[in-house]
XYZ file of C-alpha atoms in Angstrom:
179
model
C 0.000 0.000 0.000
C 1.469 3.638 -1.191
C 0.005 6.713 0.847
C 0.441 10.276 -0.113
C -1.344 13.728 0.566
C -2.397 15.829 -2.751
C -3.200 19.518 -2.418
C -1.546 22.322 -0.957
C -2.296 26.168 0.416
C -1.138 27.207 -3.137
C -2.591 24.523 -5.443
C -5.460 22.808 -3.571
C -7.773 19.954 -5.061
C -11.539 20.129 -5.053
C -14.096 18.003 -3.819
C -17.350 16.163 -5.814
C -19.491 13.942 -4.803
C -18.239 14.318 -0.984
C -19.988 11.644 1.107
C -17.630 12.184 3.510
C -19.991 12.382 6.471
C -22.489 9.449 5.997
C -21.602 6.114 3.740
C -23.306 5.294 0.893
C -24.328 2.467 -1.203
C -23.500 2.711 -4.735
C -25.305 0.001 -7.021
C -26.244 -2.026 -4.372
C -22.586 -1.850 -2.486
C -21.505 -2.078 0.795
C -22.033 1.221 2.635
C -18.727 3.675 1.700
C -17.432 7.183 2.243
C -16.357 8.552 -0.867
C -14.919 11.504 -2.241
C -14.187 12.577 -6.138
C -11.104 14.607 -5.854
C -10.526 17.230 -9.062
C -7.082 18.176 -9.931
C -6.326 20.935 -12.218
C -4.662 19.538 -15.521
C -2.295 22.279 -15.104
C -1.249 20.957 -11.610
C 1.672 18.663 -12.870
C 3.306 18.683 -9.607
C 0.363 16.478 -8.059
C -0.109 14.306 -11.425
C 3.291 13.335 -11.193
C 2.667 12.108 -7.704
C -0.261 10.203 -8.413
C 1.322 8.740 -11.254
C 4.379 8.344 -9.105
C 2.529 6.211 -6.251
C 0.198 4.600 -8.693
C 3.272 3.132 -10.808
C 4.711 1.880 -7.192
C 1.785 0.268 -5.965
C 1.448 -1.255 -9.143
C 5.033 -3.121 -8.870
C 4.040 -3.936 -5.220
C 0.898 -5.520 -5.791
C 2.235 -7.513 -8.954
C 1.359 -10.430 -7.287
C -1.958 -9.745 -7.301
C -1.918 -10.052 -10.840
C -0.255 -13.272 -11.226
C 3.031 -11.833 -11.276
C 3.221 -9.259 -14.046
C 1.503 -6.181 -14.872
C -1.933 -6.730 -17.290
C -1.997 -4.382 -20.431
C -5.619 -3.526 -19.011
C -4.943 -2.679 -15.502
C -7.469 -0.296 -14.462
C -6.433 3.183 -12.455
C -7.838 5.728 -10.164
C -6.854 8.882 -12.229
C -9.364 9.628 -14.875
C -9.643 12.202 -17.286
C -12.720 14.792 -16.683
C -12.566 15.820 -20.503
C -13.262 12.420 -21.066
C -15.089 10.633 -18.577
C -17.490 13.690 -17.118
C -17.205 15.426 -20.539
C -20.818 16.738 -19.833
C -19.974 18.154 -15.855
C -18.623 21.785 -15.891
C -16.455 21.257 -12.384
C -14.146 18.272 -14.328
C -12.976 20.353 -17.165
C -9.199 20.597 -18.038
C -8.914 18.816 -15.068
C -7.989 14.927 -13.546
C -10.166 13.251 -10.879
C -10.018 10.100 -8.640
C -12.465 8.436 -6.617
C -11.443 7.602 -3.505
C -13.780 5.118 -1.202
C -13.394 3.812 2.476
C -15.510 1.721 4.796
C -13.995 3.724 7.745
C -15.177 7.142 8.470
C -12.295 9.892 7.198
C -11.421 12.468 9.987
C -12.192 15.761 8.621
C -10.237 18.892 9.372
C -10.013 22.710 9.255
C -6.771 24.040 8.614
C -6.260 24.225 12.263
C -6.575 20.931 12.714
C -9.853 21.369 14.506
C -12.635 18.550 13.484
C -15.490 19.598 11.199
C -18.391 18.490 12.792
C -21.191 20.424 10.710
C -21.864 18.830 7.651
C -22.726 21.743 5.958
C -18.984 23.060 6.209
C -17.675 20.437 4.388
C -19.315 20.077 1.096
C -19.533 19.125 -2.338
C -17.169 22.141 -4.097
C -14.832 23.214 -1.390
C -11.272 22.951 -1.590
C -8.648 21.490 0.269
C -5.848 18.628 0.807
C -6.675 15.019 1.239
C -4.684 11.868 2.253
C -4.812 8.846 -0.288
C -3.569 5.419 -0.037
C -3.458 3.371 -3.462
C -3.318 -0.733 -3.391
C -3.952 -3.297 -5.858
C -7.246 -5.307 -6.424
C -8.563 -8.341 -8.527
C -11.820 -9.025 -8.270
C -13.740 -11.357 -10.886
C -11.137 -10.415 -13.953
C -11.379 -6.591 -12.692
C -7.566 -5.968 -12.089
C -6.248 -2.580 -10.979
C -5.084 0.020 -8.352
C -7.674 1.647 -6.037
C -7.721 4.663 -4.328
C -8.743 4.355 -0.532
C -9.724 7.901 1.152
C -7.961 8.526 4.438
C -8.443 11.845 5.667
C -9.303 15.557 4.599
C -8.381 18.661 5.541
C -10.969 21.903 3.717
C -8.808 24.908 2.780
C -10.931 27.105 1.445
C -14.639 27.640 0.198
C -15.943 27.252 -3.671
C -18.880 27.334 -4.861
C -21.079 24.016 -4.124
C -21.662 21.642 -6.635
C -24.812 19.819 -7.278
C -27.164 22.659 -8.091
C -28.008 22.914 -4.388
C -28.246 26.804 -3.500
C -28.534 28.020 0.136
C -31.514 29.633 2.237
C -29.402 32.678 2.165
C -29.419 33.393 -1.477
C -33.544 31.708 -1.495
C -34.782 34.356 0.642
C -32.504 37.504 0.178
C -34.293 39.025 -2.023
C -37.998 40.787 -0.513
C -40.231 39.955 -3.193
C -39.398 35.920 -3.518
C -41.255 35.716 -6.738
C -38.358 34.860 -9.536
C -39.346 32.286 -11.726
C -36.815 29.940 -12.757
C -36.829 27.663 -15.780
């Protein structure tokens, strides 16, 4: 198993799909926290070091797939152009999906605990800690990506098409018509 942190002050990564505080079941699937984690295509440093810990839990987990590396081995980096060409948030950008059965600890960036949900959501940014380890399951051969932790840096603007109470009722007249 390879472990590394992605995202800094400077050049953070940004969240999707952030069940982070409940698990889900996906298809049926055993209940899971998840996370999709967006990195900006322009963010070599941190492609490099996915690549980088991808290609070494690859060698270490060769054994997994019967000693040598298939041409087909799946991996947790995927391209947004490609396979969320229709979702604004993953252009010109990377993602990975990272799952766990074990609750991540979430954290400000003074290490305090986010306990309410709503502070932690679907479009913030931040760092998050990733381990990646081989699997082969039913002819499905690959490198996962197993969520760890996550620290929130910095608001952005949530994803999801959810809007907040605030922006609902600011207005006096409440009679916009949307659609």
């Amino acid at each position: 198993m390879v472990k590394i942190t992605i995202g800094t002050k400077e050049n953070p990564v940004r969240f999707s799909y952030a069940n982070v505080h409940q698990p889900v079941s996906v298809n049926g699937s055993d209940l899971k926290y998840s996370l999709s984690i967006i990195i900006p295509k322009s963010d070599k440093k941190t492609i490099k070091k996915v690549n980088d810990a991808v290609q070494k839990a690859t060698q270490e987990n060769k054994d997994k797939f019967g000693g040598k590396v298939p041409s087909n081995l799946k991996t947790p980096l995927r391209d947004g152009d490609v396979d969320r060409e229709d979702d604004e948030a993953y252009a010109d950008a990377y993602f990975i999906n990272a799952n766990s059965k074990i609750k991540p600890g979430i954290v400000d960036t003074d290490l305090n605990p986010i306990i309410d949900q709503s502070e932690f959501y679907s479009g913030c940014y931040g760092r998050v800690s990733l381990t990646f380890y081989g699997f082969n399951v039913n002819g499905n051969r690959g490198i996962a990506a197993g969520l760890q932790n996550v620290m929130k840096t910095d608001d952005g603007e949530p994803l999801g098409g959810r809007s907040s109470a605030e922006n609902d009722f600011s207005d006096e007249e409440g009679d916009d018509i949307l659609g």
